Amino acid sequence: MPRGPQVGVLLAVVIWPARQDQARDPAPGASVATTGPLGPVAPRVAWALLWAGLGYLILQPASRAAGSVSAMLTGMKDGEPGWIASLDSGLARGLARGLAGHGTVVAIALAILCTAAVLGIAAPSQLARIGVLAAALVGLAIWVLQDFGAIFTGQGTDPNSGPLLVAIAAAFWPRTTAPGIEQADRA
């Protein structure tokens, strides 16, 4: 899984505002990430590498082994507050019963969401929104499944990469302009 500091650097780079002399009228469907100093291509390449890499890691044998997710959840509940330990136990039991021996199904489902994120960002804005939502869902799932970065144990140092993945997804959300606003700004 991507680590928080590396994802944080990527987030900082894609949301960095363009200098005034670099400012230009954004193309239809442009996002905060694609109108910054890196231009429209470099952030999309970084996005594709991030989500393709995550999809690749999800499909590795250790991630798709039968019981791997439920074993991870069971092992993480120690030291967590009661409500998170209960969440871990319930998810672990549900996954163990409902997906017994089907770790590959979970891995493929998450990899499909990562693929939707990669492909969606190159599509027109309506389809790009689907890719961005897929990415946000994966980021949220990672955050919940990793116990919110163990911040409630008193030993966690950061909330983990999940919220950062969601924030990066938000930076790629295609902008919309209400009719009439653009003309009023130029007058």
XYZ file of C-alpha atoms in Angstrom:
187
model
C 0.000 0.000 0.000
C 1.203 3.535 -0.607
C 2.685 5.182 2.472
C 1.329 8.422 3.887
C 4.422 10.622 3.367
C 4.811 9.731 -0.317
C 1.115 10.249 -0.975
C 1.292 13.545 0.948
C 4.072 14.785 -1.324
C 2.039 13.853 -4.396
C -0.986 15.677 -2.970
C 1.071 18.806 -2.286
C 2.468 18.797 -5.807
C -0.880 18.378 -7.561
C -2.732 21.036 -5.557
C 0.062 23.617 -5.673
C -1.424 26.678 -7.357
C -0.051 27.972 -10.637
C 1.844 31.266 -10.573
C -0.073 34.268 -11.851
C 2.050 34.379 -15.006
C 1.186 30.717 -15.629
C -2.532 31.209 -15.079
C -4.622 30.317 -18.077
C -8.236 29.653 -18.836
C -8.877 26.059 -17.809
C -10.158 23.646 -20.409
C -13.653 22.235 -19.908
C -13.501 19.503 -17.289
C -10.147 20.668 -15.905
C -9.442 20.083 -12.229
C -7.355 21.719 -9.534
C -4.655 19.124 -10.195
C -4.528 19.661 -13.951
C -4.444 23.473 -13.837
C -1.434 23.763 -11.534
C 2.210 24.466 -12.387
C 2.769 20.921 -13.704
C 0.230 21.406 -16.471
C -2.465 18.933 -17.492
C -0.321 15.887 -18.388
C 2.143 15.307 -15.514
C -0.530 15.106 -12.769
C -2.499 12.587 -14.859
C 0.638 10.464 -15.331
C 1.315 10.575 -11.567
C -2.344 9.622 -10.930
C -2.120 6.698 -13.358
C 1.131 5.452 -11.802
C -0.306 5.714 -8.294
C -3.513 3.793 -9.030
C -1.952 1.266 -11.432
C 0.725 0.574 -8.813
C -1.886 0.146 -6.100
C -3.890 -2.200 -8.343
C -0.721 -4.221 -8.965
C 0.008 -4.486 -5.224
C -3.568 -5.554 -4.507
C -3.221 -8.443 -6.959
C -0.062 -9.833 -5.347
C -0.341 -13.317 -3.798
C -0.183 -12.087 -0.196
C -3.109 -9.717 -0.771
C -5.338 -12.172 -2.597
C -4.693 -15.220 -0.428
C -7.736 -16.795 1.175
C -8.362 -15.133 4.528
C -5.686 -12.464 4.104
C -8.008 -9.504 4.750
C -9.790 -11.136 7.691
C -6.423 -12.159 9.197
C -5.164 -8.577 8.834
C -8.267 -7.229 10.583
C -8.007 -9.765 13.397
C -4.360 -8.881 13.967
C -4.981 -5.139 14.036
C -7.651 -5.015 16.728
C -5.187 -5.263 19.637
C -4.760 -1.887 21.291
C -7.695 -0.315 19.454
C -10.650 1.199 21.330
C -13.619 -1.107 21.769
C -15.649 0.261 18.866
C -12.816 -0.217 16.377
C -11.948 -3.664 17.779
C -15.623 -4.605 17.381
C -15.617 -3.253 13.825
C -12.486 -5.307 13.072
C -13.956 -8.467 14.611
C -17.260 -8.067 12.787
C -15.604 -7.379 9.423
C -13.154 -10.250 9.928
C -15.987 -12.683 10.770
C -18.125 -11.460 7.878
C -15.266 -11.748 5.412
C -14.239 -15.155 6.768
C -17.800 -16.491 6.389
C -18.973 -14.672 3.288
C -15.765 -14.842 1.286
C -14.137 -17.947 2.698
C -11.507 -18.945 0.178
C -12.370 -16.005 -2.104
C -9.543 -13.570 -1.348
C -8.972 -13.324 -5.065
C -12.513 -11.966 -5.557
C -11.868 -9.128 -3.088
C -8.500 -8.372 -4.690
C -9.982 -8.329 -8.188
C -12.854 -6.055 -7.087
C -10.400 -3.551 -5.601
C -8.132 -3.822 -8.661
C -11.136 -3.072 -10.905
C -11.804 0.095 -8.886
C -8.123 1.063 -9.294
C -8.384 0.431 -13.038
C -11.514 2.596 -13.201
C -9.535 5.338 -11.462
C -6.685 5.057 -13.983
C -8.915 5.000 -17.054
C -11.476 7.497 -15.810
C -9.039 10.365 -15.445
C -8.309 10.309 -19.187
C -12.005 10.323 -20.094
C -14.432 13.226 -20.545
C -15.500 14.884 -17.296
C -18.633 12.771 -16.692
C -16.604 9.546 -16.911
C -13.693 11.145 -15.066
C -16.023 11.663 -12.116
C -16.642 7.903 -12.030
C -12.892 7.270 -11.929
C -12.429 9.857 -9.182
C -15.263 8.316 -7.150
C -13.730 4.853 -7.593
C -10.416 6.205 -6.296
C -12.095 7.873 -3.327
C -13.890 4.616 -2.462
C -10.615 2.674 -2.526
C -8.948 5.342 -0.357
C -11.816 5.222 2.123
C -11.764 1.394 2.186
C -8.016 1.389 2.836
C -8.436 3.872 5.664
C -11.216 1.909 7.366
C -9.577 -1.491 6.834
C -6.317 -0.174 8.287
C -8.081 1.086 11.401
C -7.838 4.757 10.525
C -4.043 4.564 10.676
C -4.178 3.331 14.291
C -4.558 6.929 15.462
C -6.953 5.866 18.235
C -4.377 3.548 19.869
C -2.309 6.447 21.137
C 0.623 5.102 19.127
C -0.372 6.103 15.604
C 1.560 9.052 14.224
C -0.657 9.928 11.249
C -4.053 8.960 9.846
C -2.391 6.816 7.151
C -2.695 7.150 3.381
C -6.481 6.673 3.080
C -7.522 10.310 3.687
C -4.692 11.513 1.438
C -5.896 9.263 -1.380
C -9.377 10.722 -0.976
C -7.921 14.270 -1.019
C -5.958 13.508 -4.199
C -9.166 12.206 -5.744
C -10.905 15.462 -4.789
C -8.093 17.436 -6.480
C -8.859 15.597 -9.731
C -12.625 16.247 -9.575
C -13.522 18.060 -12.824
C -14.536 21.659 -12.242
C -17.814 23.010 -13.500
C -18.712 26.614 -14.156
C -22.211 27.880 -13.708
C -23.593 29.649 -16.793
C -23.007 33.396 -16.654
C -20.243 33.325 -14.020
C -17.469 33.085 -16.569
C -18.754 36.088 -18.484
C -19.203 38.129 -15.285
C -15.606 37.391 -14.220
C -14.226 38.659 -17.537
C -16.270 41.869 -17.582
